[in-house]
């Protein structure tokens, strides 16, 4: 929306010290549009209106809409008029006006594009002043120029005084002049542009630029290697504005998008600050990484995380994002060919504008995050009872901690491990942006600082960022344009850990009889001991507090470009970009003594890594409109990309002090290892768009990619697509359907690819360092062998997608709908299948293969309603809902893929097989509890079972429970997902409510499985209070028994839990200081807000968070979705902030 | 039309054509800039001879560039030795020791072995399975490729012999845990489908091991001929000892006795005088083949550490119980310790035993059973980095002596048997047989003594479970622990393996 008013120095240079401050009513938001001036329709424009008994104001609106003329009148005057019957067909403007004003004692004048309506007696032809409603003295004249965002003059813009029915319009050069009271506010308005309010504040000259309104079909959308008018878009593209997400500082880029876009599923993998998120667009179409490609200001960035601890996009401040486009279908994404199979997310950052003014924007917020959900666990008395029973049931002697005096003593300790671990943490965020420019150059400089505390000890995330960009138009004719974007950031993660690691589970498993602290011990922590409990888990709080784990990443993301207009319509753009990260991982384990866990040697492991991508691209675009009917845009381009990363790790141990945590301070060098890897991609692309009368658009794209990851024979992939739209609302026959302001049909078909395999997947590589020692001197002897398999015949994974869409806008776009249906077929899915290990290669190190095909089909629906009830109240409501069905069509091996979890003995609980969705849960079906021995005798044979043990179903009816009684137990994919967003503005207040949810999804609750194993080695959930005992047989919770001879905890339906949920993701209340008050402080705008994130969640799921995506990375990461390892809970965050514009 | 008019027309036509040509030409001239801008594209496309897309692994060799010379041959056999250590990891220890009566496991991982509730999905069993086939693959690679390498013949022969010995060792360990398993004799790192094989009979596996070991015996150097720097490599005697063991397990006592006899008469081994040195002094005089460990990252042993008591630097993985303590004979001779066979003192920490300078004496409250494993763990090393550098025996001389005794007894040569047992007893000062407890008057009594002797001599050396199973005593001894014949004769084949190999079948009872 807007902003900018100010003086421009005569020489066009931008002055840092603007002379005047002008207060504006609207909240200033940085949005960036290439705007096109809408020229007024010619006088030949025909008007068709057939309406009975309507108010004149309504008729004027209709005429405005059909002609582009703007009406200008005194409201009171029109209020007094009588209703009219209008019957116009193909009338001229003059005919229409005479018809309307018949018998109304009104007359009109057409000034440029403005129709001025006045009482017959008061009309003046040029300048209109009506003092009858105002006693305010006229104090001085104001003049100025109105331009569009590109600096072009805007003729016919109406300029009025707020609260008065007085005004004028601009002339052909965009100039106006008007006489106003001293404290007046001027309103500038023009069809298709945002209204601007500017307070005069004693000035004589007010220049302003208007921005095209967002609802306009002329809105420009960033697509790959270019932009398109919204009306020309033929594919499925969703847009999110930076301002809508900029307060979600703590959730990261992907988290901010959660629930906002139909068809996009985002799930956090951890509640730790700066943690990674899992994002899928239109379903999971592959077995490995299903995250989309991220393109920031045209640079495809490094997002291939090596683990799930870190969000590779965490270095990018949300405040710096202007807009995000999500390319969902193949036609939109095809220009990114090889890497677009999972969709593409295009991020555009803020740039300066051409207003000739310098502007400053400052944002600050502080908040508190707090874990609000806990898993109900047994207290000491309950645990001691439970553990005793487990030993007794197993016929084993009681450990000392459960007997006599120690038992009594342990009853006194009652540690709540969760409450001791999770503490409230603070978040602070500051962002400053200075930007501006004129028609020759523009710039934007911003700096940000985020310090986000974690709820676990010693875990926080800090980010320092600086972003600079500018554009220069060179030469008199401005044919050459050059510019750059440079983003520098330092991100520091502390204490993050892999979400599949044991840390969280051990925290929950620890016995409440174990104290957290013991000042006497080295490190100050206590831990499991025989006298406390039979539980031998690490003291997670101690480990996290004492272990110093840190990742520091310094990143430079930048690009330089030159754009040259060779001939009218023909231009060439060349750019060089780079994404460079340098950093280190530190892990210092001090000496400590935590119960039975004792560390006598401090160890420091330090990794230094650098990762770089360079990217060169050249595109040539030709655009021409023939006979004002046929518009052709053609693009050919070339790009190449090279990525390289290296890593060196050293380990030293034995430190003089736990406080000397550097490599230099270690007495003993232990180990040095390294790693180096990379890939290259070379691509050619072409795009041809054809538009007919702005009604029908057709676009064809083809891209050819070559990747170093494939063998020489299958190196290249060709990815074509075709798409079209038909804007029905612009057809003549729609003229009578005035309610329909926009109706567009879209259809597309295309193919995109994936190269998501390890860098050297084509080779069976020889692994060095498979060493051994020989001789009395134990000399390290180098060994080397194959440890993984290669496949030189790999081909590209190809996703073919068909998309049908309808865009419908009603009542001047007050109500709009977007509907899409798609079918996505992925063939030749690249995956490392589990292999028979008789091959001599570990199961997970098999070759990549093109393993099969998967289909995703679904529907997406978005509805938006926006309305303005009065000048004081306006609101918008929008909702989206989408459903996706995922189905494995074929697997080449004809064998189901039973994927292995990364840890734990319950290794395989996910199956991927033909006919089902990817990664469905797999295991036994629990069928109640064995009531007594008779029940066991008459049931199918289940070795080791006794009364009180879980009974499983004999699915193949062979009389024995074994591996072949396992079956599919549920799907981790939601049946549908939805989001609802409400915005309300009342006077100076604004309110945002954002609700999101997923329905019909299941999770495998591995936490529940470990906490309800029935063994004394873990603490248990309060569910165990209902466990089977000889006196409590009417239950479905199995007995407690040490050693678990009946394998009660085996993967089964018992732990597959419904995880549907609805969450109030964000509520935000803002207050705008108001013009007068802001003015006092010499501010353009000032807004305060309070926001709450993750306020509450409605769900039956008993774990921390009912959403778990994939927690692993790599080739099989999508094959074990939805397994809850006990993620770090997502906290509730309350933040307060201020946004100031100078 | 007159001819000159026609000529005029042609002229006009020509002019027009020329005009058009010049128009087009001028357009092309303008487009020159465009060509300049396209230059980088051309440059990038045709930069150098090697394609931009030819990116090769910077730090590892690929398959085609391996097995070129002696260095590669040595590296490939070293990798096979690495597998021996991998295979004999903490996981193998849990499988072999935790199910025994007399030893309990006190770590959450592997608790199920304690009660014989064996689950095909168990990660520990799976790791043991994968480790063995990894080793077999590495030896197969050596045997396939090293013969083609142009290198020193003696070295080449030795490497091939080592590979055969190691392959037999892997099969022996694998088949004692899982029973009949697929017999993989070729390695192909490019095609996993070649490994989809059905089980071979135990008979075939035994024949295969025997042939490998015989070949190894023919090609490997004598134990004593290895230089100091080659200690730890498989020798002719190691192959003979293992072959004898294979024969013993298939009850071919004649061959077994013969090969053990050969090892004994090679005069290259003698019992270590101090029992405590056995698993502490590396490559000692008694060692026939042992796994090499060193205090170097990646070369250390974590299992010694794992077995230390909790709170004393360990995890109490394997804890001896009273049942094992009771097995040691009461004895009051000069070497006796608290009136017991001194091997008890060297094998098990008991209340009041010296510990280390941090905790001077062992306290029974440290572990749930009141005891802890001491063999190989004393003197105590407190390390938290899993880098203990103490070797672990696969076959040692005492084992050969007792196996010789067993074979001789079965071959009805009681004197030879008793004499051989006595050598083992004499080392720790235990009185010669017969004694009151062990009168050894007949074959059965001698056998019973061997059962006892092996239990106390080889406690914690992963020998007893295999012994009980081959003697047919498992049901009798381990029944109270949950062992069921014939199901528990073998561990379940890992479910993951069954999932990926349709030709494979689960062991009976699982």
Short mmCIF file of C-alpha atoms in Angstrom, two decimals, chain B residues 18-303:
data_model
loop_
_atom_site.label_atom_id
_atom_site.label_comp_id
_atom_site.label_asym_id
_atom_site.label_seq_id
_atom_site.Cartn_x
_atom_site.Cartn_y
_atom_site.Cartn_z
CA UNK B 18 16.98 -5.31 -51.42
CA UNK B 19 15.21 -2.84 -49.23
CA UNK B 20 13.87 -5.62 -47.07
CA UNK B 21 17.34 -7.16 -46.92
CA UNK B 22 18.87 -3.92 -45.70
CA UNK B 23 16.12 -3.53 -43.15
CA UNK B 24 16.78 -6.97 -41.82
CA UNK B 25 20.50 -6.37 -41.92
CA UNK B 26 20.21 -3.19 -39.92
CA UNK B 27 18.11 -5.04 -37.39
CA UNK B 28 20.79 -7.69 -37.17
CA UNK B 29 23.41 -5.04 -36.67
CA UNK B 30 21.43 -3.80 -33.72
CA UNK B 31 21.24 -7.26 -32.37
CA UNK B 32 25.03 -7.33 -32.17
CA UNK B 33 24.81 -6.17 -28.60
CA UNK B 34 22.65 -9.07 -27.93
CA UNK B 35 25.32 -11.42 -29.21
CA UNK B 36 27.83 -9.80 -26.93
CA UNK B 37 25.56 -10.46 -24.02
CA UNK B 38 25.14 -14.03 -25.05
CA UNK B 39 28.89 -14.41 -24.91
CA UNK B 40 28.97 -15.60 -21.31
CA UNK B 41 26.56 -18.34 -22.24
CA UNK B 42 28.86 -19.55 -24.98
CA UNK B 43 31.79 -19.24 -22.65
CA UNK B 44 30.15 -21.28 -19.97
CA UNK B 45 29.09 -23.94 -22.37
CA UNK B 46 32.43 -24.50 -23.97
CA UNK B 47 34.85 -23.59 -21.24
CA UNK B 48 37.20 -26.50 -21.12
CA UNK B 49 37.48 -30.00 -22.33
CA UNK B 50 36.24 -31.64 -19.16
CA UNK B 51 32.54 -31.14 -18.76
CA UNK B 52 31.30 -28.82 -16.07
CA UNK B 53 29.15 -31.71 -14.94
CA UNK B 54 32.00 -34.16 -14.45
CA UNK B 55 32.24 -33.85 -10.70
CA UNK B 56 34.04 -36.74 -9.11
CA UNK B 57 34.26 -37.63 -5.44
CA UNK B 58 37.15 -35.51 -4.16
CA UNK B 59 38.18 -37.62 -1.22
CA UNK B 60 37.32 -41.23 -1.99
CA UNK B 61 38.20 -43.66 -4.72
CA UNK B 62 35.52 -45.16 -6.87
CA UNK B 63 35.20 -48.84 -7.61
CA UNK B 64 37.05 -48.84 -10.90
CA UNK B 65 40.13 -47.26 -9.40
CA UNK B 66 40.65 -49.71 -6.55
CA UNK B 67 42.71 -52.92 -6.38
CA UNK B 68 45.56 -51.55 -8.46
CA UNK B 69 48.55 -52.46 -6.35
CA UNK B 70 49.94 -53.92 -3.15
CA UNK B 71 48.83 -50.89 -1.15
CA UNK B 72 45.22 -51.50 -2.15
CA UNK B 73 45.57 -55.21 -1.41
CA UNK B 74 46.81 -54.48 2.10
CA UNK B 75 44.11 -51.87 2.65
CA UNK B 76 41.41 -54.30 1.59
CA UNK B 77 42.51 -57.05 3.98
CA UNK B 78 42.90 -54.48 6.76
CA UNK B 79 39.25 -53.53 6.18
CA UNK B 80 38.32 -57.18 6.67
CA UNK B 81 40.14 -57.22 10.02
CA UNK B 82 38.23 -54.06 10.87
CA UNK B 83 35.08 -56.11 10.42
CA UNK B 84 36.26 -58.68 12.92
CA UNK B 85 36.37 -55.94 15.48
CA UNK B 86 33.05 -54.48 14.35
CA UNK B 87 31.39 -57.83 14.52
CA UNK B 88 32.73 -58.67 17.96
CA UNK B 89 31.26 -55.53 19.36
CA UNK B 90 29.30 -54.84 22.48
CA UNK B 91 26.26 -56.24 20.69
CA UNK B 92 27.84 -59.65 20.12
CA UNK B 93 28.82 -59.65 23.79
CA UNK B 94 25.22 -59.07 24.81
CA UNK B 95 23.98 -61.87 22.61
CA UNK B 96 26.56 -64.35 23.87
CA UNK B 97 26.61 -63.46 27.57
CA UNK B 98 23.31 -61.91 28.62
CA UNK B 99 21.19 -65.05 28.04
CA UNK B 100 23.41 -67.09 30.38
CA UNK B 101 22.55 -68.18 33.84
CA UNK B 102 25.15 -66.56 36.06
CA UNK B 103 25.28 -63.32 34.14
CA UNK B 104 22.63 -60.66 34.02
CA UNK B 105 22.41 -57.61 31.88
CA UNK B 106 21.75 -54.30 33.47
CA UNK B 107 21.55 -52.05 30.48
CA UNK B 108 18.24 -51.17 28.91
CA UNK B 109 19.53 -52.25 25.53
CA UNK B 110 19.55 -56.00 25.42
CA UNK B 111 17.44 -56.69 28.50
CA UNK B 112 15.35 -59.06 26.42
CA UNK B 113 18.29 -61.45 26.08
CA UNK B 114 18.28 -61.87 29.82
CA UNK B 115 14.85 -63.46 29.67
CA UNK B 116 15.27 -65.10 26.25
CA UNK B 117 12.37 -63.02 24.92
CA UNK B 118 13.93 -62.74 21.51
CA UNK B 119 12.28 -60.47 19.01
CA UNK B 120 13.09 -60.64 15.27
CA UNK B 121 12.88 -56.83 15.24
CA UNK B 122 15.68 -56.52 17.75
CA UNK B 123 18.37 -54.09 16.64
CA UNK B 124 21.18 -55.89 18.45
CA UNK B 125 20.67 -59.21 16.71
CA UNK B 126 20.31 -57.31 13.47
CA UNK B 127 23.63 -55.55 13.99
CA UNK B 128 25.38 -58.87 14.62
CA UNK B 129 23.90 -60.27 11.42
CA UNK B 130 24.88 -57.26 9.35
CA UNK B 131 28.35 -57.15 10.87
CA UNK B 132 29.07 -60.74 9.89
CA UNK B 133 28.00 -60.32 6.29
CA UNK B 134 29.93 -57.08 6.08
CA UNK B 135 33.03 -59.06 7.01
CA UNK B 136 32.22 -61.83 4.55
CA UNK B 137 31.84 -59.24 1.80
CA UNK B 138 35.20 -57.72 2.57
CA UNK B 139 36.96 -61.07 2.49
CA UNK B 140 35.16 -61.98 -0.72
CA UNK B 141 36.38 -58.73 -2.29
CA UNK B 142 39.94 -59.63 -1.34
CA UNK B 143 39.65 -63.14 -2.73
CA UNK B 144 38.13 -61.87 -5.98
CA UNK B 145 40.51 -59.03 -6.72
CA UNK B 146 43.83 -59.52 -4.98
CA UNK B 147 44.86 -62.52 -7.15
CA UNK B 148 44.84 -60.19 -10.19
CA UNK B 149 47.15 -57.66 -8.61
CA UNK B 150 50.75 -57.72 -9.72
CA UNK B 151 52.57 -57.74 -6.40
CA UNK B 152 54.99 -59.60 -4.16
CA UNK B 153 53.90 -63.26 -4.23
CA UNK B 154 54.54 -64.01 -0.58
CA UNK B 155 52.58 -61.00 0.50
CA UNK B 156 49.78 -61.85 -1.91
CA UNK B 157 49.61 -65.44 -0.66
CA UNK B 158 49.50 -64.28 2.94
CA UNK B 159 46.69 -61.83 2.24
CA UNK B 160 44.62 -64.49 0.49
CA UNK B 161 45.20 -66.87 3.38
CA UNK B 162 44.15 -64.25 5.88
CA UNK B 163 41.00 -63.62 3.88
CA UNK B 164 40.09 -67.29 3.90
CA UNK B 165 40.69 -67.55 7.64
CA UNK B 166 38.60 -64.47 8.34
CA UNK B 167 35.80 -65.61 6.05
CA UNK B 168 35.64 -68.93 7.87
CA UNK B 169 35.66 -67.12 11.21
CA UNK B 170 32.73 -64.95 10.15
CA UNK B 171 30.76 -67.96 8.96
CA UNK B 172 31.55 -69.83 12.14
CA UNK B 173 30.31 -66.96 14.32
CA UNK B 174 27.31 -66.35 12.09
CA UNK B 175 26.21 -69.97 11.93
CA UNK B 176 26.60 -70.50 15.67
CA UNK B 177 24.27 -67.56 16.31
CA UNK B 178 21.73 -67.99 13.52
CA UNK B 179 22.09 -71.62 12.35
CA UNK B 180 21.80 -72.15 8.67
CA UNK B 181 22.26 -68.91 6.74
CA UNK B 182 22.79 -67.91 3.11
CA UNK B 183 26.25 -68.82 1.89
CA UNK B 184 27.58 -65.80 0.05
CA UNK B 185 30.78 -66.51 -1.82
CA UNK B 186 30.93 -63.55 -4.17
CA UNK B 187 30.89 -59.83 -3.65
CA UNK B 188 29.26 -57.30 -5.95
CA UNK B 189 29.03 -53.74 -4.70
CA UNK B 190 26.81 -52.69 -7.57
CA UNK B 191 23.94 -55.14 -7.44
CA UNK B 192 22.23 -56.08 -4.18
CA UNK B 193 19.87 -58.45 -5.93
CA UNK B 194 22.66 -61.00 -6.29
CA UNK B 195 22.56 -61.37 -2.54
CA UNK B 196 18.97 -62.54 -2.49
CA UNK B 197 19.82 -66.09 -1.56
CA UNK B 198 18.12 -68.88 0.34
CA UNK B 199 19.71 -70.47 3.37
CA UNK B 200 22.38 -73.07 2.81
CA UNK B 201 22.38 -76.13 4.99
CA UNK B 202 24.66 -76.14 8.03
CA UNK B 203 26.43 -79.02 6.39
CA UNK B 204 27.31 -76.93 3.35
CA UNK B 205 28.44 -74.08 5.52
CA UNK B 206 30.67 -76.38 7.53
CA UNK B 207 32.18 -77.84 4.36
CA UNK B 208 32.80 -74.35 3.10
CA UNK B 209 34.54 -73.30 6.32
CA UNK B 210 36.64 -76.45 6.33
CA UNK B 211 37.79 -75.88 2.78
CA UNK B 212 38.61 -72.23 3.48
CA UNK B 213 40.55 -73.13 6.61
CA UNK B 214 42.49 -75.90 4.90
CA UNK B 215 43.46 -73.49 2.18
CA UNK B 216 44.41 -70.96 4.85
CA UNK B 217 46.55 -73.50 6.64
CA UNK B 218 48.41 -74.12 3.37
CA UNK B 219 49.04 -70.47 2.70
CA UNK B 220 49.41 -68.70 6.03
CA UNK B 221 52.76 -68.27 7.76
CA UNK B 222 53.54 -69.74 11.13
CA UNK B 223 52.50 -67.73 14.14
CA UNK B 224 56.09 -67.34 15.26
CA UNK B 225 57.28 -66.20 11.87
CA UNK B 226 55.30 -62.96 12.04
CA UNK B 227 57.40 -59.93 12.77
CA UNK B 228 56.59 -57.88 15.82
CA UNK B 229 54.88 -55.34 13.57
CA UNK B 230 52.55 -57.99 12.14
CA UNK B 231 51.23 -59.29 15.46
CA UNK B 232 47.52 -59.73 15.28
CA UNK B 233 47.41 -61.27 11.81
CA UNK B 234 45.93 -64.69 11.26
CA UNK B 235 48.52 -67.45 11.27
CA UNK B 236 48.66 -71.06 10.19
CA UNK B 237 48.06 -72.10 13.81
CA UNK B 238 45.05 -69.83 14.13
CA UNK B 239 43.54 -71.55 11.11
CA UNK B 240 44.38 -74.96 12.55
CA UNK B 241 42.82 -74.09 15.88
CA UNK B 242 39.67 -72.76 14.27
CA UNK B 243 39.48 -75.79 12.00
CA UNK B 244 39.77 -78.03 15.02
CA UNK B 245 36.96 -76.08 16.63
CA UNK B 246 34.77 -76.47 13.55
CA UNK B 247 35.39 -80.22 13.61
CA UNK B 248 34.67 -80.31 17.35
CA UNK B 249 31.33 -78.55 16.81
CA UNK B 250 30.32 -81.09 14.16
CA UNK B 251 31.52 -83.82 16.46
CA UNK B 252 34.28 -85.02 14.11
CA UNK B 253 36.47 -85.66 17.12
CA UNK B 254 39.25 -87.41 15.23
CA UNK B 255 39.95 -84.46 12.98
CA UNK B 256 39.41 -82.05 15.84
CA UNK B 257 41.95 -83.78 18.05
CA UNK B 258 44.37 -83.96 15.17
CA UNK B 259 44.33 -80.24 14.46
CA UNK B 260 44.47 -79.26 18.14
CA UNK B 261 47.38 -81.61 18.52
CA UNK B 262 49.15 -79.91 15.64
CA UNK B 263 48.69 -76.50 17.29
CA UNK B 264 49.92 -77.78 20.64
CA UNK B 265 52.94 -79.47 19.10
CA UNK B 266 53.87 -76.41 17.10
CA UNK B 267 55.42 -75.23 20.39
CA UNK B 268 54.61 -71.66 19.51
CA UNK B 269 52.29 -71.03 22.44
CA UNK B 270 52.46 -71.28 26.15
CA UNK B 271 50.05 -70.41 28.91
CA UNK B 272 50.45 -67.00 30.50
CA UNK B 273 51.73 -67.50 34.06
CA UNK B 274 49.55 -64.81 35.60
CA UNK B 275 45.87 -65.36 34.85
CA UNK B 276 45.07 -61.66 35.23
CA UNK B 277 47.39 -60.84 32.33
CA UNK B 278 45.27 -62.82 29.91
CA UNK B 279 42.95 -60.11 28.67
CA UNK B 280 45.22 -57.29 29.75
CA UNK B 281 48.57 -58.05 28.12
CA UNK B 282 48.02 -57.84 24.38
CA UNK B 283 49.28 -60.55 22.04
CA UNK B 284 50.70 -62.55 24.91
CA UNK B 285 52.24 -66.01 24.65
CA UNK B 286 48.88 -67.71 24.94
CA UNK B 287 47.19 -65.71 22.19
CA UNK B 288 46.45 -67.63 19.03
CA UNK B 289 44.11 -65.10 17.47
CA UNK B 290 42.77 -62.01 19.16
CA UNK B 291 41.00 -58.81 18.20
CA UNK B 292 43.36 -55.86 18.25
CA UNK B 293 42.35 -52.72 20.07
CA UNK B 294 44.29 -49.55 20.69
CA UNK B 295 43.67 -46.32 22.52
CA UNK B 296 43.21 -44.49 19.26
CA UNK B 297 39.90 -43.03 18.11
CA UNK B 298 37.98 -45.67 16.25
CA UNK B 299 40.35 -48.41 17.39
CA UNK B 300 39.21 -48.73 20.96
CA UNK B 301 36.88 -51.06 22.75
CA UNK B 302 33.79 -49.77 24.47
CA UNK B 303 32.69 -53.01 25.99
#
